[in-house]
Coordinates of C-alpha atoms in Angstrom, one line a residue:
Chain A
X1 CA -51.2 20.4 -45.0
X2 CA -48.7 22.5 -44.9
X3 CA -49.7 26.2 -46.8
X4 CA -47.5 26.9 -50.2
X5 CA -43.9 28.7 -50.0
X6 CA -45.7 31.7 -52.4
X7 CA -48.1 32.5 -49.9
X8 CA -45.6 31.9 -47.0
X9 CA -43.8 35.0 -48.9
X10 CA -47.1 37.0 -49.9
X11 CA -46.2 36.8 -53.4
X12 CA -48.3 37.5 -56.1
X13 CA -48.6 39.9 -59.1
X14 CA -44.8 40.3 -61.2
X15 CA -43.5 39.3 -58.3
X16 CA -45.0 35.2 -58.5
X17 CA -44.7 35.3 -62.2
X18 CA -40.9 36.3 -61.4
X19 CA -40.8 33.7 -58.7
X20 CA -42.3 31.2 -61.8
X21 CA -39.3 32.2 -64.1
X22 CA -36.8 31.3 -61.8
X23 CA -38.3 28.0 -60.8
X24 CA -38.7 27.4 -64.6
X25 CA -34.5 27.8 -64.5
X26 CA -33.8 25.6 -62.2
X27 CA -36.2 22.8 -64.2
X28 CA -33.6 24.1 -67.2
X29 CA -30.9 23.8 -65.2
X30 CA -31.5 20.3 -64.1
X31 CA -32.3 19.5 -67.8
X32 CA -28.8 20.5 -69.1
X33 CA -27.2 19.1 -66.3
X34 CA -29.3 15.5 -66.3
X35 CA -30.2 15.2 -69.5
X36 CA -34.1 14.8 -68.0
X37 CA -37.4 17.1 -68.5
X38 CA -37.9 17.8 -65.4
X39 CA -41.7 17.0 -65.3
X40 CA -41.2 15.1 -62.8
X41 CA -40.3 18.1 -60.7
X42 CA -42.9 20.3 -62.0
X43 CA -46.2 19.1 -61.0
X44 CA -45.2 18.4 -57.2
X45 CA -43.0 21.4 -57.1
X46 CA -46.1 23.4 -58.6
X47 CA -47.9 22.6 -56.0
X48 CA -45.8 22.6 -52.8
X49 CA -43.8 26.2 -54.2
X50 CA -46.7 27.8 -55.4
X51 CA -50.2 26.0 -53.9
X52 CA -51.3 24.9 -57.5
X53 CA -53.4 22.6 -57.5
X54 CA -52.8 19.0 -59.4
X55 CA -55.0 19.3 -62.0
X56 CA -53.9 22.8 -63.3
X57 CA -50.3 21.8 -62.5
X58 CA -50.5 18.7 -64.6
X59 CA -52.0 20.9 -67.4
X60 CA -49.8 23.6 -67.4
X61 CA -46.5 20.9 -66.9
X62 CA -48.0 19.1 -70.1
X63 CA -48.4 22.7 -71.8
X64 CA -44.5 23.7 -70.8
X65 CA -43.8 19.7 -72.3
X66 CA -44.9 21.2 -75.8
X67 CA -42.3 23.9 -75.9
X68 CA -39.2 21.8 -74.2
X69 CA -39.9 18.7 -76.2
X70 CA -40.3 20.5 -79.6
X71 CA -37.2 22.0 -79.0
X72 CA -35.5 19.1 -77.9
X73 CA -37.1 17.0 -81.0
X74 CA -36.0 19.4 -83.5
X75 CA -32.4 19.1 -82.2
X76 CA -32.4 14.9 -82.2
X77 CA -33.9 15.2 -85.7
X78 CA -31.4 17.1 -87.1
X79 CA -28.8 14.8 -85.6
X80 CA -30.9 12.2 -87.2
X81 CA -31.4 10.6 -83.6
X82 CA -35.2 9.8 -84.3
X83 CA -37.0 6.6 -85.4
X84 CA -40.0 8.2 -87.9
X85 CA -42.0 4.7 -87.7
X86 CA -42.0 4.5 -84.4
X87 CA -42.6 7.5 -83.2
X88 CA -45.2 7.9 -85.2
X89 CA -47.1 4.2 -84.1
X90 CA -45.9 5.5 -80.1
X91 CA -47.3 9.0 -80.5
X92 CA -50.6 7.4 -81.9
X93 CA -50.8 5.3 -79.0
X94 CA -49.6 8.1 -76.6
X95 CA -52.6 10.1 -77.9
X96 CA -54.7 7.9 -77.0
X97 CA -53.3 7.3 -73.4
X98 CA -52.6 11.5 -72.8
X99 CA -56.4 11.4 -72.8
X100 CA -57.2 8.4 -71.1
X101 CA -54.4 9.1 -68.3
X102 CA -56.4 12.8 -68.1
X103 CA -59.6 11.5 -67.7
X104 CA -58.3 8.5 -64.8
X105 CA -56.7 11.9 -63.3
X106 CA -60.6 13.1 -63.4
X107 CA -62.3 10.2 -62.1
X108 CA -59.9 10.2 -59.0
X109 CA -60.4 13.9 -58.4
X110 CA -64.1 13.1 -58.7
X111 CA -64.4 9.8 -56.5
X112 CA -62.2 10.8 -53.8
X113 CA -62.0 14.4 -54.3
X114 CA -65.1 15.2 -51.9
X115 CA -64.4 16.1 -48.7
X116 CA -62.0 19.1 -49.8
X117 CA -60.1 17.4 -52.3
X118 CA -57.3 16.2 -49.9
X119 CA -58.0 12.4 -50.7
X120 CA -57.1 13.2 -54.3
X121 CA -54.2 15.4 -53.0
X122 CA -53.1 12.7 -51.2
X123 CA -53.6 9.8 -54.3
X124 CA -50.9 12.2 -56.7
X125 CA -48.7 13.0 -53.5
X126 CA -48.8 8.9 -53.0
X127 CA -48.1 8.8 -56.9
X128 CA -45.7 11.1 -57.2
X129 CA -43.7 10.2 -54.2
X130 CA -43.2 6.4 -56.0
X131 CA -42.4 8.0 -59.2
X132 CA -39.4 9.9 -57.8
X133 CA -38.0 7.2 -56.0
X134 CA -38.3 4.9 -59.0
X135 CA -36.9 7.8 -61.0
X136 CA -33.5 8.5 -58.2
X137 CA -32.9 4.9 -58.8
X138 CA -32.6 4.8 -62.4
X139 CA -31.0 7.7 -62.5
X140 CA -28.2 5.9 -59.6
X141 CA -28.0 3.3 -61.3
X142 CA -28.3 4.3 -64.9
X143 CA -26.4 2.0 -67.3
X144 CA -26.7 3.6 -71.2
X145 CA -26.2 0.1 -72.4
X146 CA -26.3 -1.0 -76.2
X147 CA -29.0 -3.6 -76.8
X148 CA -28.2 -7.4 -77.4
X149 CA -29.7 -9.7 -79.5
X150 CA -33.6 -9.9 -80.6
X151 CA -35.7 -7.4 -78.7
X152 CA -38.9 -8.2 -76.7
X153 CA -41.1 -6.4 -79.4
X154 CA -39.5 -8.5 -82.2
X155 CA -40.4 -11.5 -80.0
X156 CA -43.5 -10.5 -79.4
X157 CA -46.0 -13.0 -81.1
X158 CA -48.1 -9.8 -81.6
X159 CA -48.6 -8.4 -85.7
X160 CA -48.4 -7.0 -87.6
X161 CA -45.2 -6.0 -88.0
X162 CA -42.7 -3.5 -88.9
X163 CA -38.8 -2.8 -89.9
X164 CA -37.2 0.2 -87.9
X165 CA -34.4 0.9 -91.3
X166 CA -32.5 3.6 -88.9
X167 CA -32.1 0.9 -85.9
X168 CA -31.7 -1.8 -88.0
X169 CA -34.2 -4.2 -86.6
X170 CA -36.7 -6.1 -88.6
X171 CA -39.8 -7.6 -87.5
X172 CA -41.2 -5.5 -85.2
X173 CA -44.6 -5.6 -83.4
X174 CA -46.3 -2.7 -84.5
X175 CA -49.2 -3.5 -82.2
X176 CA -46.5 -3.6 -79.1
X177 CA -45.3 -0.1 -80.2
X178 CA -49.0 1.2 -80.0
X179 CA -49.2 -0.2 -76.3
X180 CA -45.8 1.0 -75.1
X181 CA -47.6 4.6 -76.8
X182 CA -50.5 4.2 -74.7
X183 CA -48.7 3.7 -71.7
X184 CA -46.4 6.5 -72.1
X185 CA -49.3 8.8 -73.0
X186 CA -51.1 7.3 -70.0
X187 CA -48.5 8.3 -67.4
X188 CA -48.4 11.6 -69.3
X189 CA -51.7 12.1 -69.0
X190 CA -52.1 11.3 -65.8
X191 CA -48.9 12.9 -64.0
X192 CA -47.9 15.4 -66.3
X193 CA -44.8 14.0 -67.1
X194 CA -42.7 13.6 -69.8
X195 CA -41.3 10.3 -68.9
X196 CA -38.1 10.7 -69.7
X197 CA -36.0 9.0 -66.9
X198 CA -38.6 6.2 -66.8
X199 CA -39.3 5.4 -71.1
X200 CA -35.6 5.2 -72.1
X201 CA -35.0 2.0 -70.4
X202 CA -38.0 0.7 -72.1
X203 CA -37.4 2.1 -75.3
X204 CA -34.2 0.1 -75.0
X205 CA -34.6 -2.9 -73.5
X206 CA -38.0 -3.7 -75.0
X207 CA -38.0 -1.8 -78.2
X208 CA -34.4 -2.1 -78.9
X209 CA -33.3 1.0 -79.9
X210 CA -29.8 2.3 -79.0
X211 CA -29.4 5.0 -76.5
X212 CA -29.3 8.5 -78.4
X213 CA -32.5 7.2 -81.0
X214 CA -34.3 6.5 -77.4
X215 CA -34.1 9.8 -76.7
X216 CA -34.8 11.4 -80.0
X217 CA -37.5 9.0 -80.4
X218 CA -38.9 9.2 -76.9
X219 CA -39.2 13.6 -77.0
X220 CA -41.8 12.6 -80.1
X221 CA -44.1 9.8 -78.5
X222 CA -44.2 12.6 -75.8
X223 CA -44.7 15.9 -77.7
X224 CA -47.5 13.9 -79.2
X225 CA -48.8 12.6 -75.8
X226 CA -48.7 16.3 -74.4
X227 CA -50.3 17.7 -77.2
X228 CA -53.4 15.4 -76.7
X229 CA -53.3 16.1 -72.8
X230 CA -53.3 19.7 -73.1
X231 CA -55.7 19.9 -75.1
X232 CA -57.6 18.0 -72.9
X233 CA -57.0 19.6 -69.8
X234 CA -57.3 22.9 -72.0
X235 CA -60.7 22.3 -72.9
X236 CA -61.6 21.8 -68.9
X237 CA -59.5 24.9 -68.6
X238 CA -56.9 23.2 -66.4
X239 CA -53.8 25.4 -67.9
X240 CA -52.8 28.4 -67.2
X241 CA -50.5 30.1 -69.6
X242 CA -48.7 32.6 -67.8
X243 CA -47.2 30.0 -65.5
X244 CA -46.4 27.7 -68.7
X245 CA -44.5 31.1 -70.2
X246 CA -43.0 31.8 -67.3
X247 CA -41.6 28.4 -66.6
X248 CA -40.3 28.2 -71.0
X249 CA -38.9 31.7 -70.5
X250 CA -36.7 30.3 -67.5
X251 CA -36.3 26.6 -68.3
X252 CA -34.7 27.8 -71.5
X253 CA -32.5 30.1 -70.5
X254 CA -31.3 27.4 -67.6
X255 CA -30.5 24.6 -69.9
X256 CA -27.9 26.5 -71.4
X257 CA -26.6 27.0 -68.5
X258 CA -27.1 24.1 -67.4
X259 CA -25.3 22.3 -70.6
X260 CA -22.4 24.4 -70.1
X261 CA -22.1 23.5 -66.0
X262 CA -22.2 19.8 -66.8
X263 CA -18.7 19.4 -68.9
X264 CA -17.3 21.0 -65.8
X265 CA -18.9 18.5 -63.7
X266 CA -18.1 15.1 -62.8
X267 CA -20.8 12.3 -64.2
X268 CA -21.1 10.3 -60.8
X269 CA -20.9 13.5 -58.7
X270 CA -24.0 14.8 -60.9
X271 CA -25.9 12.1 -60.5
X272 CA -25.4 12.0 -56.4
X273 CA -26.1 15.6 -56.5
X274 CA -29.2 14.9 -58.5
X275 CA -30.7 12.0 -56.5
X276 CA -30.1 14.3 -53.5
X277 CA -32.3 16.8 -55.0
X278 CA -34.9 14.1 -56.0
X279 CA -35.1 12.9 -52.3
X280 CA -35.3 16.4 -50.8
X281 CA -38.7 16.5 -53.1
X282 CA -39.4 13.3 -51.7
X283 CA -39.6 13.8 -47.8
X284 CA -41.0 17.7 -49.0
X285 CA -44.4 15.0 -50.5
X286 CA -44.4 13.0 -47.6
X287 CA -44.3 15.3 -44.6
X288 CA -47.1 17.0 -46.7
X289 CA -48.7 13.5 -47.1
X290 CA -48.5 13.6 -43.3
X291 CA -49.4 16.6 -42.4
X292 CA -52.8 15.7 -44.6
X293 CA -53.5 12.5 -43.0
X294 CA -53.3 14.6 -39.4
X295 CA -54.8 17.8 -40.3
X296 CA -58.3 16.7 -40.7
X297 CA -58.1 15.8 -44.5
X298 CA -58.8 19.6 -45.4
X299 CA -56.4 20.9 -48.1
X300 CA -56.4 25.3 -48.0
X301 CA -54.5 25.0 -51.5
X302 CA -57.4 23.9 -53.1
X303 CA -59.3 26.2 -51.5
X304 CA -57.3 29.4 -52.4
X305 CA -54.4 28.6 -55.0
X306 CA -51.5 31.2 -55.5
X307 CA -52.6 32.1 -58.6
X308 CA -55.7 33.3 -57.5
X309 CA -54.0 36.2 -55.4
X310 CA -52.0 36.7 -58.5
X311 CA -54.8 37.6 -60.8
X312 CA -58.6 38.3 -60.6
X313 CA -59.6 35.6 -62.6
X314 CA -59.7 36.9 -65.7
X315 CA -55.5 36.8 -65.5
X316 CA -55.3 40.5 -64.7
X317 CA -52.7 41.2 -62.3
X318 CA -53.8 43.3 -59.1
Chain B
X1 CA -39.2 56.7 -65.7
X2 CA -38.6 52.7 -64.7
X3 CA -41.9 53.1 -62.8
X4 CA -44.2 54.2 -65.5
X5 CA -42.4 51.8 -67.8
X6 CA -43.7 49.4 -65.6
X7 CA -46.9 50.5 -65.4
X8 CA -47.0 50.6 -69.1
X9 CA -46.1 46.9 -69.4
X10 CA -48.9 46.0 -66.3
X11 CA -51.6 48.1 -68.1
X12 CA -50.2 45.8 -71.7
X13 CA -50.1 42.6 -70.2
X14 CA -53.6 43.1 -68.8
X15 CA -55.1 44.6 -72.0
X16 CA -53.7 40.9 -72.9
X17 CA -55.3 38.9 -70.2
X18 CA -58.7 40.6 -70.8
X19 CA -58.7 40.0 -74.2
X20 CA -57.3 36.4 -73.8
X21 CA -60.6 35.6 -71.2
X22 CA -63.2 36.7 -73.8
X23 CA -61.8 34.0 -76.1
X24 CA -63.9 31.1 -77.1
X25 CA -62.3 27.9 -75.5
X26 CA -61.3 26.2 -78.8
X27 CA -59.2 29.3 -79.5
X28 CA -57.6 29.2 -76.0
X29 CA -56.6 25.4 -76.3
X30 CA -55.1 26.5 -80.0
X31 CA -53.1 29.0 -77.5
X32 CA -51.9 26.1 -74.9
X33 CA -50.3 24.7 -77.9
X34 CA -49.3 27.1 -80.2
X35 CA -47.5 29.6 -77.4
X36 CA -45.1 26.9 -75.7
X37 CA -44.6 25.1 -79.3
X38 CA -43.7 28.5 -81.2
X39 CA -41.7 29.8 -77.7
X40 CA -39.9 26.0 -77.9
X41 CA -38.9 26.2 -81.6
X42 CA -37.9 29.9 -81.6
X43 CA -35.5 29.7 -78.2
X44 CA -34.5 26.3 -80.0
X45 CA -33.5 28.4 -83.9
X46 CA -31.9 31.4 -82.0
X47 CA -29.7 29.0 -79.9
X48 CA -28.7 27.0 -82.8
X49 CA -28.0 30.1 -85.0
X50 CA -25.4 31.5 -81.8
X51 CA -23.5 27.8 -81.6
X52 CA -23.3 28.0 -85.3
X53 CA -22.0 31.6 -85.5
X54 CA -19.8 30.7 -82.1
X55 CA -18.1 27.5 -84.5
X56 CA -17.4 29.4 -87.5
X57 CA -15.3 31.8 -85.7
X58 CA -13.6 29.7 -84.3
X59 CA -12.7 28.2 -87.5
X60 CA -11.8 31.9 -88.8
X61 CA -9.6 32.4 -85.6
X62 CA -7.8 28.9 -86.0
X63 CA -7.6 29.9 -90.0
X64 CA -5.9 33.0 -88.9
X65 CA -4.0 31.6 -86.2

C-alpha cells in the first residue's frame, strides 16, 4: 500500500482543508467541463490524495452529492427538464437501495475487513477500478440519442402502471421505476456515487426519457438516494463535514469555470482528455491494488487517516 | 495583523468544532444534510442572480447600441 499524497506532503491543519478545496475544484471543473458529478472521482481520489478511508469517503462523497445535486436539480427544474412521477417512484426506490447499498458496504467491511481492513480496501479498489473503466467507455463512446419506439418499462409485463405527461409515454411500469430506484440508490449507497455517467443510458434506453429529462430526472432519484445514505453513514458517523465543505466550497466555484472552459473546447478533444484522466485514476487503484496484494495485506491508511493529523478528534485543528 | 486574523478565525472555527462534537448524533446527521443542501442552493441562487444580471445588461447595452 502505498501511504496517501497528504501525508507524503505533511499536510494537515488549514493547510489539508486548503489542499480539500482545491481538489473539490477540480471535481467542479470536471463537472462543467463533462457534464458528470464527479463521484466517481471522489471516493477513490479521497482516499489515495488524502488516506481517507472508504467508509468516511463514501459518506462524506454522498454528503457533498446533497449540495451539487440540489443545485443541479433546482436548475433542470426550472428548465422544466424533470419528470415529477418518476422521480418521485425512483427516489422512493433509491431510498431504499442508499441504505441497503450502505449496509452491503458494512457487511464487506465487516466480513473481510479483519486483518487490517486491506481485504475490504482491496473489494472497493476492485469495485471502483470496474466502475471507471465502464464509466471511460461510456463517456468514449457516448451517443445522446433520442429514444425509439415503446420503452422496456412500457413493455414490461410488470403493474401497475403509470403515464409520464412531460415525456409523453403512457403505460409505464411503476413497479420497474421502483427497481431501477433501488438500483441506483444501491450503487449510491454502496460507492458513493452519484451515478451519473452510468443512469442516463438507462434512464433512456429503458425508461425512455429523452436526453436533458434524464438528467433532470436522474439529479432527483440521486439527491433522494444521497439523502438516505448520508443519513445512514451519518448516524455511524462515517462523514465528516469539513471535508464535505471544503470539497462544495471548491467544486462550486470550479464548475463555473469549468462551464465557461468547455465552449472553448472541442467535444471529442474533451472527452479524450477526460478518459485520459479516468485512466490515470485507474492504474493510480491498481498499483495500489498491487502494492496491497504484496505488502502483507496491511493498509497504514486505515490505521492513521489524514484527517486524524488534521484534527484531534473532536475537529479541532492543531 | 494577517497573523492574528488568522488566529482569530482558528480560535472560531474551533469554538465551532467543539461545539459541533458535543452534539447529539440526530442533530449532527440533520447537519450532513442541511450544510451541503443550504451551501448547494445558495451557490446555486447567487449564480443564477449574476447570469441574470450579466443578460439584462446586455440587453441594455444592445438597447443602447
Amino acid at each position: 500500500m502505498t501511504p496517501a499524497l497528504a501525508a507524503l506532503l505533511d499536510l494537515h491543519g488549514p493547510g489539508l482543508w486548503g489542499a480539500m478545496a482545491a481538489f473539490g475544484l477540480l471535481v467542479g471543473l470536471l463537472t462543467g467541463l463533462f457534464g458528470v458529478g464527479g463521484g466517481f472521482m471522489i471516493v477513490p481520489l479521497l482516499k489515495l490524495l488524502f488516506g481517507i478511508p472508504y467508509p468516511v469517503a463514501t459518506g462524506s462523497s454522498l454528503s457533498f452529492t446533497i449540495g451539487s445535486g440540489a443545485a443541479g436539480m433546482a436548475r433542470h427544474l426550472r428548465l422544466g427538464n424533470v419528470e415529477v412521477r418518476a422521480m418521485i417512484l425512483m427516489g422512493a426506490g433509491a431510498i431504499l437501495g442508499a441504505w441497503l447499498g450502505k449496509d452491503l458496504q458494512g457487511f464487506l467491511a465487516t466480513a473481510i475487513g479483519s486483518d487490517g481492513k486491506a481485504g475490504f480496501n482491496m473489494v472497493m479498489d476492485g469495485l471502483f477500478i470496474g466502475l471507471l473503466l465502464l464509466t471511460a467507455f461510456l463517456i468514449w463512446s457516448r451517443k445522446d440519442d433520442e429514444p425509439t419506439g415503446t420503452s422496456l418499462l412500457q413493455r414490461l409485463r410488470l403493474g401497475p402502471r403509470i403515464d409520464l405527461p412531460k415525456t409523453g409515454l403512457v403505460g409505464v411500469s411503476a413497479a420497474g421505476l421502483v427497481l431501477i430506484g433501488v438500483l441506483v440508490g444501491g450503487m449510491t449507497g454502496l460507492l458513493g456515487i452519484g451515478g451519473g455517467v452510468l443512469f442516463m443510458p438507462l434512464l433512456i434506453l429503458v425508461v425512455g426519457l429523452r436526453p436533458h429529462q434524464a438528467v433532470g430526472t436522474s439529479l432527483g432519484v440521486v439527491l433522494f438516494g444521497s439523502i438516505s445514505g448520508t443519513i445512514g453513514y451519518g448516524l455511524r458517523g462515517d462523514v465528516d463535514l469539513p471535508i464535505v465543505v471544503s470539497l462544495l466550497i471548491g467544486s462550486t466555484v470550479g464548475i463555473q469555470i469549468g462551464a465557461a472552459l468547455c465552449q472553448r473546447l472541442h467535444a471529442a478533444r474533451l472527452r479524450r482528455y477526460f478518459v485520459m484522466l479516468v485512466l490515470a485514476v485507474v492504474v493510480w487503484l491498481a498499483w495500489n491494488f498491487i502494492a496491497t496484494l504484496a505488502g502483507g495485506n496491511v493498509d497504514p491508511s486505515q490505521t492513521q487517516p489524514a484527517t486524524q493529523s488534521a484534527t484531534d478528534g473532536t475537529g479541532n485543528l492543531e | 495583523m494577517l497573523t492574528g486574523a488568522l488566529h482569530a478565525v482558528r480560535a472560531a472555527w474551533n469554538h465551532v468544532a467543539e461545539a459541533f462534537a458535543h452534539l447529539p448524533v440526530h442533530w449532527k446527521v440533520a447537519c450532513y444534510v442541511l450544510v451541503p443542501l443550504l451551501i448547494g442552493l445558495g451557490a446555486e441562487f447567487v449564480f443564477e442572480c449574476l447570469r441574470r444580471r450579466r443578460t439584462r445588461r446586455a440587453g441594455e447595452r444592445e438597447q443602447e447600441s
